[in-house]
Amino acid sequence: MKKRILISNDDGIYAPGIQAMYEAVKDLGEVTVVAPAGEQSAVGHAITLSDPIKAKPISRPDGFRGYAVGGTPADCVKLAVCALLPKPPDLVLSGINLGPNTGISVIYSGTVSAATEGVILGIPSVAISLGSYQKPRWDVAARVARQIAQHVLRVGLPPDTLLNVNVPNLPAKQIRGYRTTLMGRSRFVEKFDRRTDPQGNVYYWMDGELELLGDEGETDIIAVREGFVSLTPIWFDLTHRAALPAVQAWKLKWRGR
Ligand code: MN
């Protein structure tokens, strides 16, 4: 039976990374692309509740078909699965994203959030990002995407798990293989560039640099830096279990009465 694949991401439906993903997997099944109409990078898992969500059908001569959605990546996956597609897909692919989604970027990432939404809806989901913003080697990331899509369609993923894939921006021959990794502990150190517009109003432009926090072995950040394709299984159980005793030890008493 023909597999159904849903492609999304946060760079907008006309982004070259989405086109590369489409080309990479178009013969693996029935492919539909449902992605934001424009740039939605770093919107995280935002959803649209107080506005209508427009979905404009798109169909190109090369077979690329789907919907340009006036919403977030999470909106796209929800809308696709619950309203646009005749049946739920067998696989959600988010990407190929321009720029890495390693370390704490996972929290801000619209790319990862599209895949998270797929997992919430019970569908095996993979986020794929390319580790550079300059001179992207879409062909290499597309080969990775294809291999992983084929594998996940065959063997699935563990429950409640999305696979976060980060591909180094290197020629195929320089890629050293796959490495299973941990999400690196890191944070952004923000710089706010203070500027003035022609009317004299002050505005800020945010820019950040990723800072590594401690080393916890084989992280996604290090793997990409060392030339490996990083595979991180992610789940969103946000309870910090190790911190439970500390909070329990507060023994807070409610004095409402
Ligand atoms: Mn993006």
mmCIF file of C-alpha atoms and ligand atoms in Angstrom:
data_model
loop_
_atom_site.group_PDB
_atom_site.id
_atom_site.type_symbol
_atom_site.label_atom_id
_atom_site.label_comp_id
_atom_site.label_asym_id
_atom_site.label_seq_id
_atom_site.Cartn_x
_atom_site.Cartn_y
_atom_site.Cartn_z
ATOM 1 C CA MET A 1 0.000 0.000 0.000
ATOM 2 C CA LYS A 2 1.194 3.452 -0.845
ATOM 3 C CA LYS A 3 2.602 5.343 2.128
ATOM 4 C CA ARG A 4 1.403 8.848 2.870
ATOM 5 C CA ILE A 5 3.967 11.468 3.744
ATOM 6 C CA LEU A 6 3.304 14.953 5.071
ATOM 7 C CA ILE A 7 6.055 17.548 4.648
ATOM 8 C CA SER A 8 6.133 20.763 6.635
ATOM 9 C CA ASN A 9 8.656 23.211 8.101
ATOM 10 C CA ASP A 10 8.918 26.780 9.347
ATOM 11 C CA ASP A 11 10.853 28.440 6.478
ATOM 12 C CA GLY A 12 7.752 28.876 4.336
ATOM 13 C CA ILE A 13 6.327 26.648 1.623
ATOM 14 C CA TYR A 14 8.453 28.258 -1.116
ATOM 15 C CA ALA A 15 11.732 27.654 0.760
ATOM 16 C CA PRO A 16 14.393 25.688 -1.136
ATOM 17 C CA GLY A 17 14.721 23.271 1.791
ATOM 18 C CA ILE A 18 11.095 22.185 1.433
ATOM 19 C CA GLN A 19 11.578 21.739 -2.309
ATOM 20 C CA ALA A 20 14.705 19.649 -1.598
ATOM 21 C CA MET A 21 12.751 17.504 0.877
ATOM 22 C CA TYR A 22 9.980 17.028 -1.646
ATOM 23 C CA GLU A 23 12.424 15.969 -4.370
ATOM 24 C CA ALA A 24 14.135 13.571 -1.952
ATOM 25 C CA VAL A 25 11.042 11.601 -0.969
ATOM 26 C CA LYS A 26 8.473 12.157 -3.730
ATOM 27 C CA ASP A 27 8.714 8.575 -4.996
ATOM 28 C CA LEU A 28 8.447 6.996 -1.508
ATOM 29 C CA GLY A 29 4.710 7.547 -1.324
ATOM 30 C CA GLU A 30 1.930 10.041 -1.703
ATOM 31 C CA VAL A 31 3.476 13.316 -0.619
ATOM 32 C CA THR A 32 1.571 16.407 0.509
ATOM 33 C CA VAL A 33 3.253 19.622 1.589
ATOM 34 C CA VAL A 34 1.452 21.725 4.169
ATOM 35 C CA ALA A 35 3.614 24.598 5.320
ATOM 36 C CA PRO A 36 3.363 28.218 6.401
ATOM 37 C CA ALA A 37 2.880 30.683 3.553
ATOM 38 C CA GLY A 38 5.858 32.690 4.827
ATOM 39 C CA GLU A 39 8.787 32.611 7.209
ATOM 40 C CA GLN A 40 7.853 31.233 10.650
ATOM 41 C CA SER A 41 11.284 30.304 12.015
ATOM 42 C CA ALA A 42 11.681 30.352 15.808
ATOM 43 C CA VAL A 43 7.956 30.521 16.536
ATOM 44 C CA GLY A 44 8.296 27.374 18.627
ATOM 45 C CA HIS A 45 5.081 25.478 19.274
ATOM 46 C CA ALA A 46 2.772 28.484 18.890
ATOM 47 C CA ILE A 47 -0.723 27.825 17.561
ATOM 48 C CA THR A 48 -3.329 30.199 16.178
ATOM 49 C CA LEU A 49 -6.487 30.448 18.279
ATOM 50 C CA SER A 50 -7.736 34.008 17.901
ATOM 51 C CA ASP A 51 -7.572 34.300 14.091
ATOM 52 C CA PRO A 52 -8.909 32.286 11.170
ATOM 53 C CA ILE A 53 -6.354 30.033 9.426
ATOM 54 C CA LYS A 54 -6.263 30.318 5.641
ATOM 55 C CA ALA A 55 -5.067 27.394 3.532
ATOM 56 C CA LYS A 56 -4.362 28.094 -0.131
ATOM 57 C CA PRO A 57 -4.071 25.008 -2.350
ATOM 58 C CA ILE A 58 -0.850 24.751 -4.341
ATOM 59 C CA SER A 59 -0.199 22.468 -7.270
ATOM 60 C CA ARG A 60 2.894 22.558 -9.480
ATOM 61 C CA PRO A 61 3.679 20.783 -12.739
ATOM 62 C CA ASP A 62 6.421 18.722 -10.994
ATOM 63 C CA GLY A 63 3.791 17.070 -8.796
ATOM 64 C CA PHE A 64 4.453 19.261 -5.748
ATOM 65 C CA ARG A 65 1.068 19.779 -4.180
ATOM 66 C CA GLY A 66 -0.255 20.931 -0.880
ATOM 67 C CA TYR A 67 -1.349 24.025 0.978
ATOM 68 C CA ALA A 68 0.215 27.361 1.906
ATOM 69 C CA VAL A 69 -1.131 28.052 5.367
ATOM 70 C CA GLY A 70 -1.497 31.395 7.098
ATOM 71 C CA GLY A 71 -0.358 29.972 10.399
ATOM 72 C CA THR A 72 2.459 28.404 12.369
ATOM 73 C CA PRO A 73 4.227 25.077 11.727
ATOM 74 C CA ALA A 74 2.205 23.422 14.525
ATOM 75 C CA ASP A 75 -0.989 24.822 12.945
ATOM 76 C CA CYS A 76 0.045 23.298 9.611
ATOM 77 C CA VAL A 77 0.435 19.780 10.986
ATOM 78 C CA LYS A 78 -2.776 19.962 13.033
ATOM 79 C CA LEU A 79 -4.745 21.351 10.090
ATOM 80 C CA ALA A 80 -3.267 18.834 7.637
ATOM 81 C CA VAL A 81 -3.984 15.812 9.804
ATOM 82 C CA CYS A 82 -7.378 16.915 11.145
ATOM 83 C CA ALA A 83 -8.863 18.714 8.122
ATOM 84 C CA LEU A 84 -6.892 18.753 4.853
ATOM 85 C CA LEU A 85 -5.715 15.175 4.343
ATOM 86 C CA PRO A 86 -8.230 12.386 3.603
ATOM 87 C CA LYS A 87 -6.316 10.051 5.970
ATOM 88 C CA PRO A 88 -3.583 10.653 8.572
ATOM 89 C CA PRO A 89 -0.077 10.350 7.096
ATOM 90 C CA ASP A 90 2.303 7.482 7.904
ATOM 91 C CA LEU A 91 5.160 9.925 8.368
ATOM 92 C CA VAL A 92 5.631 13.619 9.095
ATOM 93 C CA LEU A 93 8.851 15.172 7.770
ATOM 94 C CA SER A 94 9.719 18.690 8.904
ATOM 95 C CA GLY A 95 12.424 20.380 6.890
ATOM 96 C CA ILE A 96 14.843 20.573 5.429
ATOM 97 C CA ASN A 97 15.486 23.563 7.649
ATOM 98 C CA LEU A 98 18.003 26.249 6.762
ATOM 99 C CA GLY A 99 20.161 26.329 9.881
ATOM 100 C CA PRO A 100 20.762 23.867 12.716
ATOM 101 C CA ASN A 101 18.305 22.889 15.433
ATOM 102 C CA THR A 102 20.714 21.627 18.057
ATOM 103 C CA GLY A 103 20.907 22.259 21.803
ATOM 104 C CA ILE A 104 18.454 24.778 23.215
ATOM 105 C CA SER A 105 17.359 25.776 19.676
ATOM 106 C CA VAL A 106 15.046 22.770 19.890
ATOM 107 C CA ILE A 107 12.822 24.814 22.222
ATOM 108 C CA TYR A 108 12.501 27.776 19.842
ATOM 109 C CA SER A 109 12.407 25.765 16.645
ATOM 110 C CA GLY A 110 9.331 25.758 14.429
ATOM 111 C CA THR A 111 10.934 22.865 12.537
ATOM 112 C CA VAL A 112 11.055 20.675 15.632
ATOM 113 C CA SER A 113 7.576 21.847 16.665
ATOM 114 C CA ALA A 114 6.002 20.634 13.405
ATOM 115 C CA ALA A 115 7.470 17.204 14.163
ATOM 116 C CA THR A 116 6.393 17.429 17.808
ATOM 117 C CA GLU A 117 2.841 18.083 16.656
ATOM 118 C CA GLY A 118 3.042 14.978 14.482
ATOM 119 C CA VAL A 119 4.089 12.933 17.511
ATOM 120 C CA ILE A 120 1.259 14.398 19.616
ATOM 121 C CA LEU A 121 -1.115 13.227 16.874
ATOM 122 C CA GLY A 122 0.434 9.735 17.055
ATOM 123 C CA ILE A 123 2.394 9.852 13.779
ATOM 124 C CA PRO A 124 6.107 8.977 13.441
ATOM 125 C CA SER A 125 7.789 12.335 12.897
ATOM 126 C CA VAL A 126 11.232 13.524 11.925
ATOM 127 C CA ALA A 127 12.738 17.028 11.930
ATOM 128 C CA ILE A 128 15.679 17.566 9.584
ATOM 129 C CA SER A 129 17.930 20.620 9.686
ATOM 130 C CA LEU A 130 21.056 21.654 7.859
ATOM 131 C CA GLY A 131 23.889 22.952 10.021
ATOM 132 C CA SER A 132 24.594 26.227 8.218
ATOM 133 C CA TYR A 133 22.845 29.328 6.930
ATOM 134 C CA GLN A 134 25.437 29.918 4.215
ATOM 135 C CA LYS A 135 25.881 27.960 0.984
ATOM 136 C CA PRO A 136 23.464 25.195 2.003
ATOM 137 C CA ARG A 137 24.260 21.764 0.559
ATOM 138 C CA TRP A 138 20.646 20.712 0.071
ATOM 139 C CA ASP A 139 21.709 17.668 -1.948
ATOM 140 C CA VAL A 140 23.547 16.113 0.999
ATOM 141 C CA ALA A 141 20.767 16.807 3.509
ATOM 142 C CA ALA A 142 18.252 15.462 0.970
ATOM 143 C CA ARG A 143 20.142 12.149 0.791
ATOM 144 C CA VAL A 144 20.062 11.937 4.593
ATOM 145 C CA ALA A 145 16.343 12.791 4.608
ATOM 146 C CA ARG A 146 15.596 10.082 2.066
ATOM 147 C CA GLN A 147 17.537 7.389 3.913
ATOM 148 C CA ILE A 148 15.906 8.231 7.237
ATOM 149 C CA ALA A 149 12.416 8.512 5.743
ATOM 150 C CA GLN A 150 12.783 5.072 4.163
ATOM 151 C CA HIS A 151 14.038 3.600 7.406
ATOM 152 C CA VAL A 152 11.319 5.151 9.580
ATOM 153 C CA LEU A 153 8.601 4.092 7.119
ATOM 154 C CA ARG A 154 9.930 0.537 7.479
ATOM 155 C CA VAL A 155 10.621 0.263 11.210
ATOM 156 C CA GLY A 156 8.781 3.237 12.767
ATOM 157 C CA LEU A 157 9.948 5.180 15.810
ATOM 158 C CA PRO A 158 9.520 4.464 19.529
ATOM 159 C CA PRO A 159 6.241 5.868 20.927
ATOM 160 C CA ASP A 160 6.118 9.549 21.947
ATOM 161 C CA THR A 161 9.435 10.137 20.191
ATOM 162 C CA LEU A 162 10.391 12.508 17.461
ATOM 163 C CA LEU A 163 13.708 12.159 15.725
ATOM 164 C CA ASN A 164 15.669 15.397 15.541
ATOM 165 C CA VAL A 165 18.200 15.145 12.722
ATOM 166 C CA ASN A 166 20.974 17.675 12.128
ATOM 167 C CA VAL A 167 23.161 17.389 9.048
ATOM 168 C CA PRO A 168 26.600 19.041 8.823
ATOM 169 C CA ASN A 169 26.888 21.352 5.819
ATOM 170 C CA LEU A 170 29.676 19.325 4.242
ATOM 171 C CA PRO A 171 30.268 17.512 0.955
ATOM 172 C CA ALA A 172 28.896 13.942 1.094
ATOM 173 C CA LYS A 173 32.409 12.457 1.183
ATOM 174 C CA GLN A 174 33.348 14.446 4.272
ATOM 175 C CA ILE A 175 30.379 13.283 6.315
ATOM 176 C CA ARG A 176 31.700 10.731 8.792
ATOM 177 C CA GLY A 177 28.455 8.840 9.373
ATOM 178 C CA TYR A 178 25.535 8.860 11.778
ATOM 179 C CA ARG A 179 25.837 9.454 15.513
ATOM 180 C CA THR A 180 23.063 9.022 18.072
ATOM 181 C CA THR A 181 23.245 12.014 20.373
ATOM 182 C CA LEU A 182 21.875 13.882 23.361
ATOM 183 C CA MET A 183 20.355 17.327 23.037
ATOM 184 C CA GLY A 184 23.279 19.541 24.043
ATOM 185 C CA ARG A 185 22.921 21.744 27.073
ATOM 186 C CA SER A 186 23.310 25.267 25.831
ATOM 187 C CA ARG A 187 21.776 28.694 25.871
ATOM 188 C CA PHE A 188 21.707 31.733 23.685
ATOM 189 C CA VAL A 189 23.673 34.757 24.749
ATOM 190 C CA GLU A 190 21.667 37.586 23.249
ATOM 191 C CA LYS A 191 22.952 40.780 21.800
ATOM 192 C CA PHE A 192 20.359 43.478 21.117
ATOM 193 C CA ASP A 193 21.458 45.867 18.448
ATOM 194 C CA ARG A 194 19.882 49.235 19.311
ATOM 195 C CA ARG A 195 18.928 51.207 16.212
ATOM 196 C CA THR A 196 16.899 54.216 15.256
ATOM 197 C CA ASP A 197 14.328 54.314 12.462
ATOM 198 C CA PRO A 198 13.915 57.296 10.064
ATOM 199 C CA GLN A 199 11.254 58.770 12.378
ATOM 200 C CA GLY A 200 13.644 58.700 15.308
ATOM 201 C CA ASN A 201 11.997 55.754 17.062
ATOM 202 C CA VAL A 202 14.314 53.319 18.785
ATOM 203 C CA TYR A 203 14.043 49.642 17.872
ATOM 204 C CA TYR A 204 16.060 46.546 18.641
ATOM 205 C CA TRP A 205 17.330 43.724 16.516
ATOM 206 C CA MET A 206 17.946 40.478 18.374
ATOM 207 C CA ASP A 207 20.966 38.340 17.643
ATOM 208 C CA GLY A 208 22.274 35.491 19.722
ATOM 209 C CA GLU A 209 25.223 33.188 19.978
ATOM 210 C CA LEU A 210 24.918 29.658 21.235
ATOM 211 C CA GLU A 211 26.930 29.047 24.384
ATOM 212 C CA LEU A 212 27.611 25.470 25.461
ATOM 213 C CA LEU A 213 26.875 24.631 29.098
ATOM 214 C CA GLY A 214 29.094 21.890 30.439
ATOM 215 C CA ASP A 215 29.820 18.781 28.444
ATOM 216 C CA GLU A 216 27.542 15.837 28.708
ATOM 217 C CA GLY A 217 29.228 13.543 26.240
ATOM 218 C CA GLU A 218 27.860 12.937 22.820
ATOM 219 C CA THR A 219 25.713 15.947 22.064
ATOM 220 C CA ASP A 220 24.052 17.044 18.841
ATOM 221 C CA ILE A 221 26.164 20.206 18.736
ATOM 222 C CA ILE A 222 29.472 18.334 19.003
ATOM 223 C CA ALA A 223 28.406 15.647 16.515
ATOM 224 C CA VAL A 224 27.605 18.203 13.800
ATOM 225 C CA ARG A 225 30.821 20.077 14.557
ATOM 226 C CA GLU A 226 32.766 16.817 14.124
ATOM 227 C CA GLY A 227 31.114 16.024 10.798
ATOM 228 C CA PHE A 228 28.521 13.455 11.900
ATOM 229 C CA VAL A 229 24.821 13.452 11.103
ATOM 230 C CA SER A 230 23.233 13.823 14.532
ATOM 231 C CA LEU A 231 20.178 11.728 15.440
ATOM 232 C CA THR A 232 18.518 12.773 18.706
ATOM 233 C CA PRO A 233 15.383 11.065 19.974
ATOM 234 C CA ILE A 234 13.326 13.780 21.683
ATOM 235 C CA TRP A 235 10.266 13.678 23.870
ATOM 236 C CA PHE A 236 8.414 16.391 25.649
ATOM 237 C CA ASP A 237 8.069 15.175 29.201
ATOM 238 C CA LEU A 238 9.131 18.445 30.777
ATOM 239 C CA THR A 239 9.042 17.300 34.393
ATOM 240 C CA HIS A 240 12.525 17.464 35.890
ATOM 241 C CA ARG A 241 12.304 14.291 37.929
ATOM 242 C CA ALA A 242 15.588 14.855 39.745
ATOM 243 C CA ALA A 243 14.182 18.148 41.075
ATOM 244 C CA LEU A 244 11.000 16.609 42.532
ATOM 245 C CA PRO A 245 12.501 15.854 45.994
ATOM 246 C CA ALA A 246 13.752 19.424 46.372
ATOM 247 C CA VAL A 247 10.252 20.817 45.756
ATOM 248 C CA GLN A 248 8.608 18.125 47.906
ATOM 249 C CA ALA A 249 11.012 19.055 50.715
ATOM 250 C CA TRP A 250 9.470 22.548 50.853
ATOM 251 C CA LYS A 251 6.457 20.966 52.611
ATOM 252 C CA LEU A 252 4.453 24.068 51.792
ATOM 253 C CA LYS A 253 1.290 24.370 53.887
ATOM 254 C CA TRP A 254 -1.683 26.220 52.463
ATOM 255 C CA ARG A 255 -2.926 28.774 54.964
ATOM 256 C CA GLY A 256 -6.095 29.749 53.148
ATOM 257 C CA ARG A 257 -8.493 28.879 55.968
HETATM 258 MN MN MN B 1 13.529 27.675 9.844
#
